[in-house]
Amino acid sequence: MKNTVLTLLKQKQSGEKISMLTAYDYSTAKLVDEAEINTILVGDSLGMVMLGYESTLPVTMEDMISHTASVSRGAKNAFVIADMPFMSYQTNVEQAMDNAGRLMKEGNANAVKLEGGASVCNQIKAISQAGIPVVAHLGLTPQSVNAFGGFKVQGKSEADAEKIIQDALDIEKAGACMVVLECVPAKLATLITKLLTIPTIGIGAGNGCDGQVLVYHDMLGMYEGVAPKFAKKFAQIGQQMKQAFEEYDKQVKSTQFPDESHIFKIDEDIISSLENKYNGDAK
Ligand code: KIV
């Protein structure tokens, strides 16, 4: 059954935790969907883990649309959320509406996500009033990494924590259907979760949230950048891939691969006739 804003809200109300993972392509989305993960986030983290940038800032609308469309083709039941990339919504409400619309029409997303609190409430209000579910993102918002001076835990002082609480209340009032809380103290995330009607999804925010999200490259050990403290490794797929690539290289060079089981045959008479005809030309 397809997950929707309503089924996700019901999960919060009944205390059933919501699972979310990133995916950026059809094949991975299909695997995540088959594992019955509730929601897939096509995060702009794709700029770092798929495209090799140092931050999420260079990601374009075209990148997001193309990756979201391929994820949507693989996600039968998971609710697909597409990140709005840096400077695709901050300028004004019209720009935000146009770009949110493109992610829905061209990317076939079920919702869009944008970063920020009070400063983007007008955008959240307009987009959600147009019938597009909006997921907010508070705490460590990676598109503001330069303003934060690095990837740091947010909301540790009373004033900072209060700002995040107020932002959470504001985005809910503006019409957000869900909020990601990234890198905030666990007890602050638990308090926000109790204050809000909409589901909270934590990443580095403890298990008091209504759900959890991880970047799949982090949880599978596929990304060699600095691993954040919260990114539990559920497998070491990166190492397994590297070993398989090394073994392939070895077998190609030693002619162990391909063997009899991987080849197609030709009638002996045909090949001998061709060999007789062309052998003199062999280099
Ligand atoms: O881009 C992303 O993957 C995200 C998650 C870290 C929540 O926003």
mmCIF file of C-alpha atoms and ligand atoms in Angstrom:
data_model
loop_
_atom_site.group_PDB
_atom_site.id
_atom_site.type_symbol
_atom_site.label_atom_id
_atom_site.label_comp_id
_atom_site.label_asym_id
_atom_site.label_seq_id
_atom_site.Cartn_x
_atom_site.Cartn_y
_atom_site.Cartn_z
ATOM 1 C CA MET A 1 0.000 0.000 0.000
ATOM 2 C CA LYS A 2 1.293 3.455 -0.925
ATOM 3 C CA ASN A 3 2.441 5.535 2.047
ATOM 4 C CA THR A 4 0.833 8.984 2.097
ATOM 5 C CA VAL A 5 0.825 12.083 4.317
ATOM 6 C CA LEU A 6 -2.191 10.532 6.063
ATOM 7 C CA THR A 7 -0.670 7.090 6.706
ATOM 8 C CA LEU A 8 2.516 8.774 8.003
ATOM 9 C CA LEU A 9 0.483 11.008 10.317
ATOM 10 C CA LYS A 10 -1.412 7.934 11.563
ATOM 11 C CA GLN A 11 1.943 6.277 12.336
ATOM 12 C CA LYS A 12 2.834 9.225 14.590
ATOM 13 C CA GLN A 13 -0.556 9.107 16.272
ATOM 14 C CA SER A 14 -0.310 5.355 16.964
ATOM 15 C CA GLY A 15 3.356 5.486 18.025
ATOM 16 C CA GLU A 16 4.553 3.358 15.067
ATOM 17 C CA LYS A 17 7.969 4.717 14.054
ATOM 18 C CA ILE A 18 8.489 5.985 10.487
ATOM 19 C CA SER A 19 11.489 4.740 8.493
ATOM 20 C CA MET A 20 13.145 6.923 5.848
ATOM 21 C CA LEU A 21 16.281 6.370 3.751
ATOM 22 C CA THR A 22 17.827 8.342 0.952
ATOM 23 C CA ALA A 23 17.927 6.965 -2.597
ATOM 24 C CA TYR A 24 19.013 8.655 -5.804
ATOM 25 C CA ASP A 25 18.362 6.100 -8.563
ATOM 26 C CA TYR A 26 15.832 3.513 -9.770
ATOM 27 C CA SER A 27 17.625 0.323 -8.651
ATOM 28 C CA THR A 28 18.355 1.520 -5.111
ATOM 29 C CA ALA A 29 14.860 2.964 -4.739
ATOM 30 C CA LYS A 30 13.397 -0.418 -5.751
ATOM 31 C CA LEU A 31 15.475 -2.225 -3.105
ATOM 32 C CA VAL A 32 14.544 0.331 -0.420
ATOM 33 C CA ASP A 33 10.886 0.056 -1.430
ATOM 34 C CA GLU A 34 10.984 -3.751 -1.367
ATOM 35 C CA ALA A 35 12.466 -3.537 2.160
ATOM 36 C CA GLU A 36 9.208 -1.727 3.102
ATOM 37 C CA ILE A 37 10.899 1.505 4.161
ATOM 38 C CA ASN A 38 8.041 4.024 4.565
ATOM 39 C CA THR A 39 9.578 7.006 2.800
ATOM 40 C CA ILE A 40 12.457 7.733 0.416
ATOM 41 C CA LEU A 41 14.259 11.054 0.515
ATOM 42 C CA VAL A 42 15.933 12.116 -2.712
ATOM 43 C CA GLY A 43 18.278 14.311 -0.700
ATOM 44 C CA ASP A 44 20.503 16.993 -2.122
ATOM 45 C CA SER A 45 23.166 14.977 -0.270
ATOM 46 C CA LEU A 46 23.375 13.408 -3.752
ATOM 47 C CA GLY A 47 25.727 16.287 -4.537
ATOM 48 C CA MET A 48 28.255 14.808 -2.110
ATOM 49 C CA VAL A 49 27.675 11.034 -2.247
ATOM 50 C CA MET A 50 26.763 10.667 -5.941
ATOM 51 C CA LEU A 51 28.371 13.647 -7.687
ATOM 52 C CA GLY A 52 31.485 14.128 -5.540
ATOM 53 C CA TYR A 53 31.007 17.781 -4.539
ATOM 54 C CA GLU A 54 32.269 18.977 -1.151
ATOM 55 C CA SER A 55 28.862 20.294 -0.110
ATOM 56 C CA THR A 56 25.247 20.221 -1.283
ATOM 57 C CA LEU A 57 25.427 23.786 -2.640
ATOM 58 C CA PRO A 58 26.249 23.055 -6.321
ATOM 59 C CA VAL A 59 23.227 20.741 -6.788
ATOM 60 C CA THR A 60 20.840 22.035 -9.495
ATOM 61 C CA MET A 61 17.118 21.650 -10.161
ATOM 62 C CA GLU A 62 18.013 19.512 -13.207
ATOM 63 C CA ASP A 63 20.046 17.141 -10.960
ATOM 64 C CA MET A 64 17.132 16.865 -8.523
ATOM 65 C CA ILE A 65 14.488 16.331 -11.208
ATOM 66 C CA SER A 66 16.458 13.642 -12.995
ATOM 67 C CA HIS A 67 17.291 11.696 -9.806
ATOM 68 C CA THR A 68 13.774 12.125 -8.364
ATOM 69 C CA ALA A 69 12.182 10.816 -11.574
ATOM 70 C CA SER A 70 14.334 7.678 -11.498
ATOM 71 C CA VAL A 71 13.607 7.081 -7.786
ATOM 72 C CA SER A 72 9.871 7.556 -8.373
ATOM 73 C CA ARG A 73 9.969 4.847 -11.058
ATOM 74 C CA GLY A 74 11.393 2.395 -8.489
ATOM 75 C CA ALA A 75 9.239 3.354 -5.484
ATOM 76 C CA LYS A 76 5.902 1.552 -5.582
ATOM 77 C CA ASN A 77 4.847 2.067 -1.956
ATOM 78 C CA ALA A 78 7.395 4.426 -0.402
ATOM 79 C CA PHE A 79 6.427 8.101 -0.137
ATOM 80 C CA VAL A 80 8.991 9.995 -2.257
ATOM 81 C CA ILE A 81 10.286 13.346 -0.965
ATOM 82 C CA ALA A 82 12.470 15.507 -3.228
ATOM 83 C CA ASP A 83 14.871 18.058 -1.769
ATOM 84 C CA MET A 84 14.664 21.585 -3.144
ATOM 85 C CA PRO A 85 18.282 22.513 -3.918
ATOM 86 C CA PHE A 86 20.163 25.558 -2.647
ATOM 87 C CA MET A 87 18.737 28.840 -4.042
ATOM 88 C CA SER A 88 15.769 27.144 -5.715
ATOM 89 C CA TYR A 89 13.306 28.538 -3.112
ATOM 90 C CA GLN A 90 15.034 31.189 -0.990
ATOM 91 C CA THR A 91 14.676 34.111 -3.440
ATOM 92 C CA ASN A 92 10.888 34.487 -3.308
ATOM 93 C CA VAL A 93 7.592 32.614 -3.125
ATOM 94 C CA GLU A 94 7.074 32.528 -6.924
ATOM 95 C CA GLN A 95 10.464 30.906 -7.496
ATOM 96 C CA ALA A 96 9.721 28.369 -4.727
ATOM 97 C CA MET A 97 6.293 27.525 -6.208
ATOM 98 C CA ASP A 98 7.676 27.087 -9.735
ATOM 99 C CA ASN A 99 10.469 24.782 -8.588
ATOM 100 C CA ALA A 100 8.281 22.758 -6.199
ATOM 101 C CA GLY A 101 5.853 22.293 -9.102
ATOM 102 C CA ARG A 102 8.646 21.038 -11.363
ATOM 103 C CA LEU A 103 9.729 18.424 -8.794
ATOM 104 C CA MET A 104 6.142 17.159 -8.645
ATOM 105 C CA LYS A 105 5.390 17.292 -12.398
ATOM 106 C CA GLU A 106 8.744 16.282 -13.879
ATOM 107 C CA GLY A 107 10.159 14.273 -10.940
ATOM 108 C CA ASN A 108 6.834 12.672 -9.948
ATOM 109 C CA ALA A 109 7.627 13.345 -6.257
ATOM 110 C CA ASN A 110 5.012 12.979 -3.521
ATOM 111 C CA ALA A 111 6.400 15.931 -1.507
ATOM 112 C CA VAL A 112 9.201 18.472 -1.499
ATOM 113 C CA LYS A 113 11.615 19.328 1.319
ATOM 114 C CA LEU A 114 13.220 22.665 2.047
ATOM 115 C CA GLU A 115 15.544 23.900 4.765
ATOM 116 C CA GLY A 116 14.807 26.640 7.303
ATOM 117 C CA GLY A 117 12.192 27.885 9.754
ATOM 118 C CA ALA A 118 10.529 31.286 10.042
ATOM 119 C CA SER A 119 12.491 32.612 7.046
ATOM 120 C CA VAL A 120 10.799 30.161 4.637
ATOM 121 C CA CYS A 121 7.293 30.065 6.146
ATOM 122 C CA ASN A 122 5.808 32.120 3.292
ATOM 123 C CA GLN A 123 7.191 29.566 0.824
ATOM 124 C CA ILE A 124 5.868 26.624 2.905
ATOM 125 C CA LYS A 125 2.424 28.260 3.106
ATOM 126 C CA ALA A 126 2.180 28.962 -0.619
ATOM 127 C CA ILE A 127 3.492 25.569 -1.748
ATOM 128 C CA SER A 128 1.291 23.600 0.643
ATOM 129 C CA GLN A 129 -1.759 25.693 -0.301
ATOM 130 C CA ALA A 130 -1.084 24.678 -3.909
ATOM 131 C CA GLY A 131 -1.613 21.069 -2.806
ATOM 132 C CA ILE A 132 2.058 20.083 -2.605
ATOM 133 C CA PRO A 133 3.065 18.461 0.710
ATOM 134 C CA VAL A 134 6.087 20.240 2.207
ATOM 135 C CA VAL A 135 8.630 18.664 4.557
ATOM 136 C CA ALA A 136 10.671 21.171 6.577
ATOM 137 C CA HIS A 137 14.256 20.687 7.793
ATOM 138 C CA LEU A 138 15.593 22.289 11.012
ATOM 139 C CA GLY A 139 18.719 22.100 13.168
ATOM 140 C CA LEU A 140 21.835 21.487 11.091
ATOM 141 C CA THR A 141 20.638 22.511 7.641
ATOM 142 C CA PRO A 142 23.519 21.591 5.286
ATOM 143 C CA GLN A 143 22.716 24.344 2.739
ATOM 144 C CA SER A 144 23.710 26.853 5.487
ATOM 145 C CA VAL A 145 27.000 25.110 6.294
ATOM 146 C CA ASN A 146 28.940 28.294 5.522
ATOM 147 C CA ALA A 147 26.803 30.343 7.921
ATOM 148 C CA PHE A 148 27.193 27.692 10.659
ATOM 149 C CA GLY A 149 30.984 27.514 10.161
ATOM 150 C CA GLY A 150 30.915 23.732 9.618
ATOM 151 C CA PHE A 151 28.778 20.650 10.260
ATOM 152 C CA LYS A 152 28.025 21.235 13.988
ATOM 153 C CA VAL A 153 25.343 20.195 16.477
ATOM 154 C CA GLN A 154 22.683 22.924 16.697
ATOM 155 C CA GLY A 155 20.437 24.038 19.580
ATOM 156 C CA LYS A 156 22.731 23.478 22.540
ATOM 157 C CA SER A 157 22.301 26.904 24.177
ATOM 158 C CA GLU A 158 18.900 27.892 25.566
ATOM 159 C CA ALA A 159 18.509 30.682 22.996
ATOM 160 C CA ASP A 160 19.431 28.419 20.045
ATOM 161 C CA ALA A 161 17.171 25.634 21.321
ATOM 162 C CA GLU A 162 14.280 28.073 21.711
ATOM 163 C CA LYS A 163 14.803 29.343 18.166
ATOM 164 C CA ILE A 164 14.522 25.762 16.839
ATOM 165 C CA ILE A 165 11.351 25.159 18.915
ATOM 166 C CA GLN A 166 9.815 28.392 17.622
ATOM 167 C CA ASP A 167 10.808 27.509 14.019
ATOM 168 C CA ALA A 168 9.198 24.073 14.445
ATOM 169 C CA LEU A 169 5.938 25.636 15.670
ATOM 170 C CA ASP A 170 6.052 28.178 12.816
ATOM 171 C CA ILE A 171 6.613 25.656 10.013
ATOM 172 C CA GLU A 172 3.782 23.474 11.337
ATOM 173 C CA LYS A 173 1.480 26.515 11.395
ATOM 174 C CA ALA A 174 2.581 27.408 7.854
ATOM 175 C CA GLY A 175 1.404 23.991 6.630
ATOM 176 C CA ALA A 176 4.431 21.648 6.688
ATOM 177 C CA CYS A 177 3.390 17.977 6.783
ATOM 178 C CA MET A 178 6.574 16.661 8.421
ATOM 179 C CA VAL A 179 9.920 17.988 9.693
ATOM 180 C CA VAL A 180 13.457 16.588 9.621
ATOM 181 C CA LEU A 181 15.465 17.448 12.755
ATOM 182 C CA GLU A 182 19.176 17.120 12.035
ATOM 183 C CA CYS A 183 21.973 17.110 14.602
ATOM 184 C CA VAL A 184 20.101 18.516 17.573
ATOM 185 C CA PRO A 185 20.298 17.272 21.187
ATOM 186 C CA ALA A 186 18.076 14.204 21.696
ATOM 187 C CA LYS A 187 16.059 15.743 24.538
ATOM 188 C CA LEU A 188 15.338 18.868 22.484
ATOM 189 C CA ALA A 189 14.117 16.686 19.572
ATOM 190 C CA THR A 190 11.894 14.720 21.979
ATOM 191 C CA LEU A 191 10.388 17.958 23.304
ATOM 192 C CA ILE A 192 9.722 19.235 19.749
ATOM 193 C CA THR A 193 8.164 15.876 18.825
ATOM 194 C CA LYS A 194 5.728 16.237 21.740
ATOM 195 C CA LEU A 195 4.892 19.852 20.828
ATOM 196 C CA LEU A 196 4.077 19.116 17.163
ATOM 197 C CA THR A 197 1.115 17.348 15.587
ATOM 198 C CA ILE A 198 3.109 16.540 12.423
ATOM 199 C CA PRO A 199 5.741 13.758 12.438
ATOM 200 C CA THR A 200 9.383 14.556 13.241
ATOM 201 C CA ILE A 201 12.116 12.583 11.474
ATOM 202 C CA GLY A 202 15.473 12.569 13.248
ATOM 203 C CA ILE A 203 19.009 12.295 11.939
ATOM 204 C CA GLY A 204 21.434 12.661 14.823
ATOM 205 C CA ALA A 205 18.465 13.650 16.990
ATOM 206 C CA GLY A 206 17.857 10.513 19.108
ATOM 207 C CA ASN A 207 15.003 8.041 19.160
ATOM 208 C CA GLY A 208 12.413 10.345 20.688
ATOM 209 C CA CYS A 209 11.540 11.469 17.143
ATOM 210 C CA ASP A 210 8.620 9.911 15.259
ATOM 211 C CA GLY A 211 10.993 8.419 12.691
ATOM 212 C CA GLN A 212 14.582 8.207 11.513
ATOM 213 C CA VAL A 213 16.434 8.975 8.295
ATOM 214 C CA LEU A 214 19.958 8.046 7.195
ATOM 215 C CA VAL A 215 21.917 8.633 4.018
ATOM 216 C CA TYR A 216 22.201 5.119 2.569
ATOM 217 C CA HIS A 217 25.848 5.532 1.631
ATOM 218 C CA ASP A 218 26.613 6.188 5.330
ATOM 219 C CA MET A 219 24.616 3.238 6.690
ATOM 220 C CA LEU A 220 26.091 0.848 4.084
ATOM 221 C CA GLY A 221 29.689 2.035 4.532
ATOM 222 C CA MET A 222 29.918 3.304 0.952
ATOM 223 C CA TYR A 223 31.133 6.865 1.497
ATOM 224 C CA GLU A 224 34.683 7.526 2.566
ATOM 225 C CA GLY A 225 34.187 11.127 3.787
ATOM 226 C CA VAL A 226 34.076 11.869 7.527
ATOM 227 C CA ALA A 227 31.393 9.612 9.040
ATOM 228 C CA PRO A 228 29.062 11.541 11.353
ATOM 229 C CA LYS A 229 28.643 10.114 14.906
ATOM 230 C CA PHE A 230 24.976 9.290 14.288
ATOM 231 C CA ALA A 231 25.578 7.327 11.073
ATOM 232 C CA LYS A 232 25.409 3.722 12.309
ATOM 233 C CA LYS A 233 26.861 1.282 9.777
ATOM 234 C CA PHE A 234 24.425 -1.557 9.093
ATOM 235 C CA ALA A 235 26.765 -3.188 6.525
ATOM 236 C CA GLN A 236 30.185 -2.721 4.916
ATOM 237 C CA ILE A 237 29.021 -2.789 1.300
ATOM 238 C CA GLY A 238 31.756 -0.372 0.182
ATOM 239 C CA GLN A 239 34.441 -2.877 1.175
ATOM 240 C CA GLN A 240 32.565 -5.737 -0.475
ATOM 241 C CA MET A 241 32.241 -3.739 -3.709
ATOM 242 C CA LYS A 242 35.944 -2.889 -3.701
ATOM 243 C CA GLN A 243 36.862 -6.559 -3.135
ATOM 244 C CA ALA A 244 34.599 -7.627 -6.008
ATOM 245 C CA PHE A 245 36.123 -4.983 -8.337
ATOM 246 C CA GLU A 246 39.641 -6.172 -7.401
ATOM 247 C CA GLU A 247 38.701 -9.797 -8.023
ATOM 248 C CA TYR A 248 37.212 -8.866 -11.429
ATOM 249 C CA ASP A 249 40.406 -7.014 -12.367
ATOM 250 C CA LYS A 250 42.478 -10.066 -11.362
ATOM 251 C CA GLN A 251 40.305 -12.514 -13.314
ATOM 252 C CA VAL A 252 40.226 -10.343 -16.469
ATOM 253 C CA LYS A 253 44.006 -10.034 -16.439
ATOM 254 C CA SER A 254 44.590 -13.738 -15.753
ATOM 255 C CA THR A 255 41.926 -14.718 -18.419
ATOM 256 C CA GLN A 256 40.068 -16.630 -15.671
ATOM 257 C CA PHE A 257 37.006 -14.558 -16.684
ATOM 258 C CA PRO A 258 35.086 -15.100 -18.918
ATOM 259 C CA ASP A 259 35.080 -18.921 -18.878
ATOM 260 C CA GLU A 260 33.029 -21.561 -20.770
ATOM 261 C CA SER A 261 29.881 -20.726 -18.784
ATOM 262 C CA HIS A 262 29.854 -17.077 -19.920
ATOM 263 C CA ILE A 263 30.306 -17.481 -23.694
ATOM 264 C CA PHE A 264 28.113 -18.048 -26.777
ATOM 265 C CA LYS A 265 28.925 -20.843 -29.257
ATOM 266 C CA ILE A 266 29.105 -20.868 -33.070
ATOM 267 C CA ASP A 267 28.857 -23.908 -35.371
ATOM 268 C CA GLU A 268 32.373 -25.407 -35.889
ATOM 269 C CA ASP A 269 31.935 -25.570 -39.720
ATOM 270 C CA ILE A 270 31.085 -21.881 -39.889
ATOM 271 C CA ILE A 271 34.030 -20.770 -37.788
ATOM 272 C CA SER A 272 36.525 -23.024 -39.683
ATOM 273 C CA SER A 273 35.314 -21.623 -42.984
ATOM 274 C CA LEU A 274 35.732 -18.056 -41.645
ATOM 275 C CA GLU A 275 39.143 -18.879 -40.189
ATOM 276 C CA ASN A 276 40.332 -20.278 -43.540
ATOM 277 C CA LYS A 277 39.049 -17.227 -45.336
ATOM 278 C CA TYR A 278 40.490 -14.567 -42.967
ATOM 279 C CA ASN A 279 43.462 -16.150 -41.165
ATOM 280 C CA GLY A 280 45.952 -14.619 -43.525
ATOM 281 C CA ASP A 281 44.663 -11.146 -42.554
ATOM 282 C CA ALA A 282 45.085 -11.670 -38.743
ATOM 283 C CA LYS A 283 47.275 -8.971 -37.151
HETATM 284 O O1 KIV B 1 20.040 15.671 1.718
HETATM 285 C C1 KIV B 1 19.814 14.800 2.580
HETATM 286 O O2 KIV B 1 20.129 13.611 2.424
HETATM 287 C C2 KIV B 1 19.160 15.226 3.806
HETATM 288 C C3 KIV B 1 19.229 14.297 4.981
HETATM 289 C C4 KIV B 1 20.567 14.390 5.609
HETATM 290 C C5 KIV B 1 18.130 14.529 5.941
HETATM 291 O O3 KIV B 1 18.633 16.304 3.868
#
